[in-house]
mmCIF file of C-alpha atoms in Angstrom:
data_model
loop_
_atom_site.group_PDB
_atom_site.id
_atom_site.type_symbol
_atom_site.label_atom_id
_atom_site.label_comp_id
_atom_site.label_asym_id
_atom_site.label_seq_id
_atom_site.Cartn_x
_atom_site.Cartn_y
_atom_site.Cartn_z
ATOM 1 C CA UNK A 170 85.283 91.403 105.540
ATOM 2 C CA UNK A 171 86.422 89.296 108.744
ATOM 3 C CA UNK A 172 87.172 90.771 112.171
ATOM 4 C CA UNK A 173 90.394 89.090 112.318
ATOM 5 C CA UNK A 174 93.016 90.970 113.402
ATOM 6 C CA UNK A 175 95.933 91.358 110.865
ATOM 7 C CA UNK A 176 96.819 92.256 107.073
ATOM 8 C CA UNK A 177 93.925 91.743 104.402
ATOM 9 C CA UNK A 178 94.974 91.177 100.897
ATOM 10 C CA UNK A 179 91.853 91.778 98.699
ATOM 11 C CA UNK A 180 92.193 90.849 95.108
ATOM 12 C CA UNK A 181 91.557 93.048 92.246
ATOM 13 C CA UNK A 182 91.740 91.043 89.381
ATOM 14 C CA UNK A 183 94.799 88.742 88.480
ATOM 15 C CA UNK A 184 97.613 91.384 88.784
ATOM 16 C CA UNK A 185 96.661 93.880 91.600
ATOM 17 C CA UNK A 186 94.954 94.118 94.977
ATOM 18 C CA UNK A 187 94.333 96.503 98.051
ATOM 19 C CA UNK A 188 95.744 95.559 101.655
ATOM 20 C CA UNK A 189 93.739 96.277 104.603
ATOM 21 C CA UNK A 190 95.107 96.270 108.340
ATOM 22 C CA UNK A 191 92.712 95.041 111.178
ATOM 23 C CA UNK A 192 92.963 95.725 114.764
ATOM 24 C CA UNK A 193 90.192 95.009 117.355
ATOM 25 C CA UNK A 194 87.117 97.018 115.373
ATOM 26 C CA UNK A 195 89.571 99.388 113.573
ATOM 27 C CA UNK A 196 89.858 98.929 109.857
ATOM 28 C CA UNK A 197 92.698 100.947 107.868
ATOM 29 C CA UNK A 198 92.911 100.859 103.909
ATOM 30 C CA UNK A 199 96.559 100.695 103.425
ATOM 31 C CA UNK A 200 97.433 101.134 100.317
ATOM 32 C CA UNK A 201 96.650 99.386 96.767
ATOM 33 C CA UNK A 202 99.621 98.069 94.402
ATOM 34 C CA UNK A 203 100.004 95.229 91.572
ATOM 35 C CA UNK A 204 101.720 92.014 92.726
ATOM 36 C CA UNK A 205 104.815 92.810 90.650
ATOM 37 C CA UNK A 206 105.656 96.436 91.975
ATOM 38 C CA UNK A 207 105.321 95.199 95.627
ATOM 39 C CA UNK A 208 107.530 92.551 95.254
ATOM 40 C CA UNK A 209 110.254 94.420 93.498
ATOM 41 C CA UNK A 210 109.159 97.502 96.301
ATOM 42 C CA UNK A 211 110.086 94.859 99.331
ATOM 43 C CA UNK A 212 112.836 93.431 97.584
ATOM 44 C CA UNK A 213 114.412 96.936 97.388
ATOM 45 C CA UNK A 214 114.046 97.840 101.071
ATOM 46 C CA UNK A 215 117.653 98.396 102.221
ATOM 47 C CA UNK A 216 119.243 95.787 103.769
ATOM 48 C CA UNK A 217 121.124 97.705 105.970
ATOM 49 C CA UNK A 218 118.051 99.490 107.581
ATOM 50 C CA UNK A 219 117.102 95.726 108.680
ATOM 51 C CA UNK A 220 120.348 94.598 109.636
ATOM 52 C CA UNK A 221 120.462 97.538 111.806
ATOM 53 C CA UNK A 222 116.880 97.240 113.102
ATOM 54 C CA UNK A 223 117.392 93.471 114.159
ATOM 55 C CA UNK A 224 120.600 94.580 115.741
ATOM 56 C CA UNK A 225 118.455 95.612 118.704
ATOM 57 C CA UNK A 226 117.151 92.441 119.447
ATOM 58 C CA UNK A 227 119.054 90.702 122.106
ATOM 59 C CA UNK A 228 120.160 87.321 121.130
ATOM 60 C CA UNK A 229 122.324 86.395 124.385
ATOM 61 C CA UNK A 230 119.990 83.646 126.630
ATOM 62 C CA UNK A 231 118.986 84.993 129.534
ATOM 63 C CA UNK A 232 120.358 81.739 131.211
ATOM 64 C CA UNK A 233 124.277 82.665 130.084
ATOM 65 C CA UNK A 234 123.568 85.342 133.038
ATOM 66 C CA UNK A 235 122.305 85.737 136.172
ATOM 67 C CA UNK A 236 118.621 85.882 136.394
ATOM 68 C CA UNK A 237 116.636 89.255 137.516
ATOM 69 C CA UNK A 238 113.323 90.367 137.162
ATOM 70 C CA UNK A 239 114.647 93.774 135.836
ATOM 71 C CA UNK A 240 117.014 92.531 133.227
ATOM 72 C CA UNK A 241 114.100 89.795 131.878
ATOM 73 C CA UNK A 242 111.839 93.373 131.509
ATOM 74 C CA UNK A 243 114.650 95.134 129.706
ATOM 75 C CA UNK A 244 114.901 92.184 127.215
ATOM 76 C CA UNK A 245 111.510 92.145 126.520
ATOM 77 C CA UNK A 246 111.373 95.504 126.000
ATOM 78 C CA UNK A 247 114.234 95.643 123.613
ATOM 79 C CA UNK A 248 112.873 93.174 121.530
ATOM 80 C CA UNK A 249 110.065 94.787 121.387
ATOM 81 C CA UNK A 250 111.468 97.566 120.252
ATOM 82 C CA UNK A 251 111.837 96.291 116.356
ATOM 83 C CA UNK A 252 109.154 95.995 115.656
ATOM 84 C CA UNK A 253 108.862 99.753 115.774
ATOM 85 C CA UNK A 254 112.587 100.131 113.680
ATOM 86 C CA UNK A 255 111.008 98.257 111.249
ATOM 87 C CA UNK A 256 107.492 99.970 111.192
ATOM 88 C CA UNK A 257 109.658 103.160 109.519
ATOM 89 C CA UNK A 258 111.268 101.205 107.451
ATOM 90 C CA UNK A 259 108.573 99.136 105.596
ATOM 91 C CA UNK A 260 104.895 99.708 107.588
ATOM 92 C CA UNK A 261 103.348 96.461 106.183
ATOM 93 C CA UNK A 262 106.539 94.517 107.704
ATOM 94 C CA UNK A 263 106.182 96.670 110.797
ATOM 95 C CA UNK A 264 102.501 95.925 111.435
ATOM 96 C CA UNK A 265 102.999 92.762 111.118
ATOM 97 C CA UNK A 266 105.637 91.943 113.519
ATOM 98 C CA UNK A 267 103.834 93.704 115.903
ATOM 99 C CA UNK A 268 100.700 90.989 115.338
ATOM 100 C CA UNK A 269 103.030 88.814 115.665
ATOM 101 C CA UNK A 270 104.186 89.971 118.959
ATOM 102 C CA UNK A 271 101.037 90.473 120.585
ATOM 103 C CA UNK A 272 100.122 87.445 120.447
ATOM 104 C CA UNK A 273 102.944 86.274 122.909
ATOM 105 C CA UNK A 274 101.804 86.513 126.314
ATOM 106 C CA UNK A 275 104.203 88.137 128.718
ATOM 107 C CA UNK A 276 104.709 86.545 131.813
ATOM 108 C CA UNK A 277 105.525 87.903 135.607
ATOM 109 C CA UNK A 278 108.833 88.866 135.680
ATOM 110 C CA UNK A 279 109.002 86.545 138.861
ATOM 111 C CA UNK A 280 108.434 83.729 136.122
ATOM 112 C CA UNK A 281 112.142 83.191 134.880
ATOM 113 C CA UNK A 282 110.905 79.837 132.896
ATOM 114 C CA UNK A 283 108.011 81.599 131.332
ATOM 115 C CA UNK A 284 110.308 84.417 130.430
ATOM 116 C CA UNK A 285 112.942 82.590 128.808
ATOM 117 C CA UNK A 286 110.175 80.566 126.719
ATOM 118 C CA UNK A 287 108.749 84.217 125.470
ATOM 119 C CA UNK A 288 112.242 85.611 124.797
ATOM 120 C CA UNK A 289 113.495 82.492 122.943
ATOM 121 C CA UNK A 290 109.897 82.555 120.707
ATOM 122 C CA UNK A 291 109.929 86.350 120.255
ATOM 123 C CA UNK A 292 113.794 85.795 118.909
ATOM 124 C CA UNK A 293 112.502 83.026 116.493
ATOM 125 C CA UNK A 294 110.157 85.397 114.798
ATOM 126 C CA UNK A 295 112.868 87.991 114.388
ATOM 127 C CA UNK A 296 115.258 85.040 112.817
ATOM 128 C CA UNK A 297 112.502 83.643 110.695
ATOM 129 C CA UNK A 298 111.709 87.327 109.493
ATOM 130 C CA UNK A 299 115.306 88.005 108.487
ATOM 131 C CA UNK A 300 115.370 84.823 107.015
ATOM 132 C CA UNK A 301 112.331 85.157 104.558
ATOM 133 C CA UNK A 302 113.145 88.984 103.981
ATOM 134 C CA UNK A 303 117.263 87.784 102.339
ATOM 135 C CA UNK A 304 115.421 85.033 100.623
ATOM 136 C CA UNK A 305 113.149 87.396 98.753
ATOM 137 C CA UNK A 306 115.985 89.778 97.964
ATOM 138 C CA UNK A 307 118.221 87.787 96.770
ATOM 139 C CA UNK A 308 115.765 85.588 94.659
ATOM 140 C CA UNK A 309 114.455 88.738 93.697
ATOM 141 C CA UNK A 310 117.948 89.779 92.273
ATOM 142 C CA UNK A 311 118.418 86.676 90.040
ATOM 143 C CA UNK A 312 115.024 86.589 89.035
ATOM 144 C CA UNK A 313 115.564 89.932 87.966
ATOM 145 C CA UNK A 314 119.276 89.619 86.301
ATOM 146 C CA UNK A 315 118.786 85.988 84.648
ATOM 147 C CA UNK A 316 120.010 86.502 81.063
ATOM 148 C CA UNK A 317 116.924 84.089 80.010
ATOM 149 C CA UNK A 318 113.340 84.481 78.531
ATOM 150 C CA UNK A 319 110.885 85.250 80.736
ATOM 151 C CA UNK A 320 109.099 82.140 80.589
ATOM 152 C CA UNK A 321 111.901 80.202 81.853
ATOM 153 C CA UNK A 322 112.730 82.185 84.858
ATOM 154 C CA UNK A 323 110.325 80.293 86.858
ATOM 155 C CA UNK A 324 112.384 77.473 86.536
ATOM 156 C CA UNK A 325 115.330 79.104 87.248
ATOM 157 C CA UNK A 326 114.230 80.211 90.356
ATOM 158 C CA UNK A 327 112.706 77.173 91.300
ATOM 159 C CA UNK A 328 116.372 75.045 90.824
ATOM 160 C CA UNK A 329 117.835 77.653 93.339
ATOM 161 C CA UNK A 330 115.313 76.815 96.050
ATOM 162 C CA UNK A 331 112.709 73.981 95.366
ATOM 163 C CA UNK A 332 111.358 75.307 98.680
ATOM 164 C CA UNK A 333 109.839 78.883 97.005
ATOM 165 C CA UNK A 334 106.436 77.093 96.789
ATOM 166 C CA UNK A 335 106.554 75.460 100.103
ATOM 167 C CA UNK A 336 104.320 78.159 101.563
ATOM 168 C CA UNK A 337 100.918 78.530 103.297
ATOM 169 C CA UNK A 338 98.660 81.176 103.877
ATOM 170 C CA UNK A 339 94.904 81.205 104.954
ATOM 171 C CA UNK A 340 92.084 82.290 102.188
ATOM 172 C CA UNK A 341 88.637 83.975 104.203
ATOM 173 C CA UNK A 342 85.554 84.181 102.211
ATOM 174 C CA UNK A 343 83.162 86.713 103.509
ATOM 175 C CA UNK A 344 79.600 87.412 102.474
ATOM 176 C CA UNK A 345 78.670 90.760 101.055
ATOM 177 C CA UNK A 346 75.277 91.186 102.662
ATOM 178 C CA UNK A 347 74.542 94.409 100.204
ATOM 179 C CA UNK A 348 75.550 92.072 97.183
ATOM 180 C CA UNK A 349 73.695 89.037 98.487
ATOM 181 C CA UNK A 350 70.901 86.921 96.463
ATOM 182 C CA UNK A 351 68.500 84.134 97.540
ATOM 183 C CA UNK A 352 70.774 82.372 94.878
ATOM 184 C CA UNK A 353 74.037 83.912 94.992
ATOM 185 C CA UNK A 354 75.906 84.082 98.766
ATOM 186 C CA UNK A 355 78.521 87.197 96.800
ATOM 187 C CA UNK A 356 81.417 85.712 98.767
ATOM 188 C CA UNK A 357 84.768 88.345 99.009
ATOM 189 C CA UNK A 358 87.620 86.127 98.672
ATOM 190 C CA UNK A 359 90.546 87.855 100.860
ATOM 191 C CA UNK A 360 93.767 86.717 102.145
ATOM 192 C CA UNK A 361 94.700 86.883 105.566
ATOM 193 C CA UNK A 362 98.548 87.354 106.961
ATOM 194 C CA UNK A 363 99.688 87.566 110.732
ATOM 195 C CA UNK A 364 103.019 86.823 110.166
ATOM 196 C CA UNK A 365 105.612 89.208 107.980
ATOM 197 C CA UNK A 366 107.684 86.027 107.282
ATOM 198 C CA UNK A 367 104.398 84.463 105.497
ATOM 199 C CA UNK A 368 103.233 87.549 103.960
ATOM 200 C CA UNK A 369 107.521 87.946 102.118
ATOM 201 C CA UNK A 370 106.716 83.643 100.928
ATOM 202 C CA UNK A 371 103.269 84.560 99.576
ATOM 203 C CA UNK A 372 105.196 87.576 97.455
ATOM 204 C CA UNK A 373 107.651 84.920 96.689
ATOM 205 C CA UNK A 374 104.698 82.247 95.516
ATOM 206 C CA UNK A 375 103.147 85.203 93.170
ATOM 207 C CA UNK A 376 106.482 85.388 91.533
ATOM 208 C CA UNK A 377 106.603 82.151 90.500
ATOM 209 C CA UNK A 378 103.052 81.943 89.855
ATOM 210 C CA UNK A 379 102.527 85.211 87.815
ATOM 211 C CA UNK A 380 106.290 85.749 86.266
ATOM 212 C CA UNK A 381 106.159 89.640 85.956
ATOM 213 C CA UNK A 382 109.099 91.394 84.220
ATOM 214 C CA UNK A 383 111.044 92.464 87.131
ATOM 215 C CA UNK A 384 114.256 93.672 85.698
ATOM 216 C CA UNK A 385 117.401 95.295 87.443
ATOM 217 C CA UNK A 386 118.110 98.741 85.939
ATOM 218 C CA UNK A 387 121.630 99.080 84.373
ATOM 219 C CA UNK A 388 122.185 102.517 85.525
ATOM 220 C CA UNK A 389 120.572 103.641 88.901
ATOM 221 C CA UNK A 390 121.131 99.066 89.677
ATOM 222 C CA UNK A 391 117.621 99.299 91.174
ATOM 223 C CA UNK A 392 114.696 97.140 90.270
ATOM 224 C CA UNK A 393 111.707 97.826 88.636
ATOM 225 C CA UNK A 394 108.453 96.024 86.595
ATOM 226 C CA UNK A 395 109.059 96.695 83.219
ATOM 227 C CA UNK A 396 105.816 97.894 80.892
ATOM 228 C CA UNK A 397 106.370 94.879 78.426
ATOM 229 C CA UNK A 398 107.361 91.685 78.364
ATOM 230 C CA UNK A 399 110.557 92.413 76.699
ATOM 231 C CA UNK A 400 114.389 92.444 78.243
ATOM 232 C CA UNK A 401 114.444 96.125 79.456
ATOM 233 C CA UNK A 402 117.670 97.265 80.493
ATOM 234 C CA UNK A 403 116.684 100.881 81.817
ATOM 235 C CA UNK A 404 114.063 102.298 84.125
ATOM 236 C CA UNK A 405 112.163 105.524 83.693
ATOM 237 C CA UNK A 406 113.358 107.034 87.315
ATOM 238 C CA UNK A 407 114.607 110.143 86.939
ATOM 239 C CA UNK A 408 118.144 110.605 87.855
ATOM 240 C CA UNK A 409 118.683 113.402 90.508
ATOM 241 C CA UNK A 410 122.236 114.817 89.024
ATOM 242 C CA UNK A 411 120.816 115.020 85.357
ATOM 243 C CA UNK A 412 117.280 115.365 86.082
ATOM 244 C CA UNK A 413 116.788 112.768 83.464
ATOM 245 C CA UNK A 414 115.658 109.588 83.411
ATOM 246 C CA UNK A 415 117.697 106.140 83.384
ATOM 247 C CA UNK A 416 116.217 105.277 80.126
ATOM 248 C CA UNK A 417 117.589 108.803 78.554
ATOM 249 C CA UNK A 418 121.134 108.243 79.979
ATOM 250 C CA UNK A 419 121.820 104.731 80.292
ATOM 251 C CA UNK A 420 122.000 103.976 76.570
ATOM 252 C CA UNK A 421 124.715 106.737 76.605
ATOM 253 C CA UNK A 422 126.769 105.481 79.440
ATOM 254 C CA UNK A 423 126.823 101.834 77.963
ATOM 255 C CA UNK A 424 127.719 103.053 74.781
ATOM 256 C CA UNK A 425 130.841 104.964 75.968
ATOM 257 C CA UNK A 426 131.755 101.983 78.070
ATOM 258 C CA UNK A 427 132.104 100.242 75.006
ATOM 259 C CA UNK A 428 134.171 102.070 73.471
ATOM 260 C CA UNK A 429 136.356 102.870 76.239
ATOM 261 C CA UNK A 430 136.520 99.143 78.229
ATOM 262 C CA UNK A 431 137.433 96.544 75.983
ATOM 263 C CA UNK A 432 136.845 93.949 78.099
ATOM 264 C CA UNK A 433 132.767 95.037 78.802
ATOM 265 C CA UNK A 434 131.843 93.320 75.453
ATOM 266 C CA UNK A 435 133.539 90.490 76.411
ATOM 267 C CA UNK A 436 131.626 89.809 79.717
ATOM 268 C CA UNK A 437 128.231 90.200 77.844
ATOM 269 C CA UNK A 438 129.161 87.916 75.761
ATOM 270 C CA UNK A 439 130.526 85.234 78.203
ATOM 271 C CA UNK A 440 127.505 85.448 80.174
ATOM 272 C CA UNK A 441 125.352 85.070 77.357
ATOM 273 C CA UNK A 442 127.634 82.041 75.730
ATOM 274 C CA UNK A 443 127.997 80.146 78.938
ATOM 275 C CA UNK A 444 123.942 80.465 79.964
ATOM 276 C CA UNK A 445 123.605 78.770 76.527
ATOM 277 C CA UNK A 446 125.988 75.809 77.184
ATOM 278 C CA UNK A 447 124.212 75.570 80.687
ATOM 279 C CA UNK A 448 121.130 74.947 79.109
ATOM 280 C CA UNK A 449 121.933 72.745 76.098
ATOM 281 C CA UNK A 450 123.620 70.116 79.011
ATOM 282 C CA UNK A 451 120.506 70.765 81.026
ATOM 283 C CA UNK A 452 118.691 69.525 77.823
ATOM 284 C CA UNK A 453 120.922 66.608 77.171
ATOM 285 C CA UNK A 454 122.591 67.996 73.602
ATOM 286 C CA UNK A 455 126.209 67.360 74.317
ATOM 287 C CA UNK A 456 128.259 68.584 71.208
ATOM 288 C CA UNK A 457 129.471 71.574 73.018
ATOM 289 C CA UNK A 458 131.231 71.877 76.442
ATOM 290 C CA UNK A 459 129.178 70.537 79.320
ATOM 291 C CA UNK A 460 128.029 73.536 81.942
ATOM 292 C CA UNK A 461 126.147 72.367 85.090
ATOM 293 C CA UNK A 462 124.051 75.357 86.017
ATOM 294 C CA UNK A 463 125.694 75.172 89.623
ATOM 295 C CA UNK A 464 128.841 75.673 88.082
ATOM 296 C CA UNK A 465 127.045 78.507 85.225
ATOM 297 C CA UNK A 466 125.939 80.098 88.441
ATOM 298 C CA UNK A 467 129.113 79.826 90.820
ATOM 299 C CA UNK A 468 130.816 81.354 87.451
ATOM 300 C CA UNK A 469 128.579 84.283 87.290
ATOM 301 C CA UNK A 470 128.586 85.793 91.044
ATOM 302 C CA UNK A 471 132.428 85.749 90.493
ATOM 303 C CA UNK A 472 132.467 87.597 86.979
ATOM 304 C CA UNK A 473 129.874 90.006 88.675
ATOM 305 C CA UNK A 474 131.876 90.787 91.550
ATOM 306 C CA UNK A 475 134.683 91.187 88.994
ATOM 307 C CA UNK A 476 133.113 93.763 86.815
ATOM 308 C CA UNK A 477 133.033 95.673 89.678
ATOM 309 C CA UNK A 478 136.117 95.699 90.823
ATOM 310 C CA UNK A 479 137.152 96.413 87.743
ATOM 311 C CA UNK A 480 134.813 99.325 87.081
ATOM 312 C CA UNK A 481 136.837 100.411 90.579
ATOM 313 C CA UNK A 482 139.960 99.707 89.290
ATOM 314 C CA UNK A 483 140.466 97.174 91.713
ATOM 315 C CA UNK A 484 142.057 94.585 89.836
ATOM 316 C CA UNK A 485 143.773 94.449 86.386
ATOM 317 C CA UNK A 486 142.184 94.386 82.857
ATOM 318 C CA UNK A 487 144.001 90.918 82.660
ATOM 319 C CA UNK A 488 142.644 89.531 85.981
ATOM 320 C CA UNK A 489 138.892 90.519 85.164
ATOM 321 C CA UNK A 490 139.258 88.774 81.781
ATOM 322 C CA UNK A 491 141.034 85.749 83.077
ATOM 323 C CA UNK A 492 138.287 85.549 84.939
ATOM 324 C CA UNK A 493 135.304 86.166 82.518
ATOM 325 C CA UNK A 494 137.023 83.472 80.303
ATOM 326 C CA UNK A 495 137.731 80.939 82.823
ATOM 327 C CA UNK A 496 135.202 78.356 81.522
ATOM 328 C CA UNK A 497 136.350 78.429 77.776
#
């Protein structure tokens, strides 16, 4: 494997692979995982833990104030800071920023242009980081939620950004001297990340690429890769209160739902019926209502955000169905 310092992605196979963090001549086996589960893994990091973990980093130019050697050190320091936060929060993420960090060179504190140039680059990391880590949640989420076959979420998620395959990453092939022939070189094909925003677009790229079955569980709202290739509506998590698992008690829950929310039929069904009309205008087949899928889309955050209010008896049952029906 290559000296480089940074995270190694070694695949195993089509579906899985073992990550590997470098630094100097120290070599740590991180963990091993499929593609699927560490997508929906990072996509599930709380988003408040970041939030707050960014928080830290100190976005005010140094040039709004006076200058001082001290308060330059202090800023650097701060910022350096989040890496750490985010360390305990995801340690893949965490080692990475820190990579990424290290390889900014800090300058004499007597150096206010040198400073501001490291400050303003160290900030861009951060923002490019926070950027790439709400992409792949929320991508994540509607990959996961679609109410499509799985075969045509790719395309889904490649009309909400046509950008998702805009990404690079460098491939290293390494010679295995104990594998090694006078015909065959054994070359280790391994992928090589210094950068936590690159590493989230490469997870993004094997989304597209592969198409697991990430679904969003309807009872614990968490995701999780499903063991077929079939809609699955429940995880197998096991629920702390009941000490059983999603799959046990979720069928229950939905059922009672029905039978005590009239309008909870109704919004499967609009979802379902306007998805439909979406595609049959994407397709050109105009003997129904026309539905542009911005519009499908639009429609479906607001009969989401809806449900739940209504679940919280936040609005009426009139008001949630005015607005499940709004496009009939």
């Amino acid at each position: 494997m290559t000296r480089k310092n940074g995270l190694h992605l070694l695949p195993e196979g089509n579906e899985k692979f073992k990550l590997f963090y470098l630094n100097g001549e120290d070599e740590k086996m991180l963990y091993s995982n499929s593609y699927a589960q560490e997508i929906a893994d990072m996509a599930s990091i709380d988003s408040d833990a970041i939030q707050i973990a960014l928080s830290y980093v100190n976005t005010e130019p140094i040039v709004d104030k006076r200058y001082s050697p001290a308060r330059a050190e202090r800023i650097f320091t701060q910022n350096n800071q989040v890496a750490l936060l985010i360390k305990r929060i995801d340690t893949t993420l965490g080692m990475l920023l820190e990579t990424e960090l290290s390889k900014i060179k800090k300058p004499s504190p007597d150096d206010r242009r040198g400073y501001e140039e490291a400050v303003a680059l160290q900030q861009k990391k951060y923002k490019d980081f926070e950027a790439a880590f709400r992409n792949l949640k929320l991508l994540t989420g509607v990959y996961a939620d679609l109410p499509c076959a799985l075969n045509e979420k790719p395309g889904r998620i490649y009309e909400n950004d046509k950008t998702i395959l805009n990404v690079s990453f460098a491939e290293v092939y390494t010679p295995d001297d104990n594998k090694m022939t006078e015909t065959d070189l054994a070359l280790t094909k391994t992928y090589y990340f210094v950068s936590a925003t690159n590493y989230l677009c490469f997870l993004l790229f094997k989304l597209v690429q592969q198409n697991p079955n990430i679904c969003l569980c309807q009872n614990c709202n968490r995701l999780f890769v499903a063991k077929t290739k079939k809609r699955t509506h429940y995880c197998d998590r096991v629920h702390p209160d009941s000490q059983k698992k999603c799959s046990e008690i979720g069928p229950k829950k939905r059922a009672e739902l029905h039978s005590t929310l009239f309008g909870f039929e109704d919004y499967d069904k609009a979802v379902e019926r306007n998805y439909r009309r979406a595609k049959r205008t994407e397709e050109k087949y105009f003997n129904v209502i026309r539905l542009d899928w911005n519009v499908y889309f639009d429609w479906l955050d607001r009969a989401k955000q809806a449900k739940q209010q209504w679940l919280k008896e936040e609005i009426t049952d009139e008001d949630f169905l005015n607005i499940v029906h709004e496009l009939d």
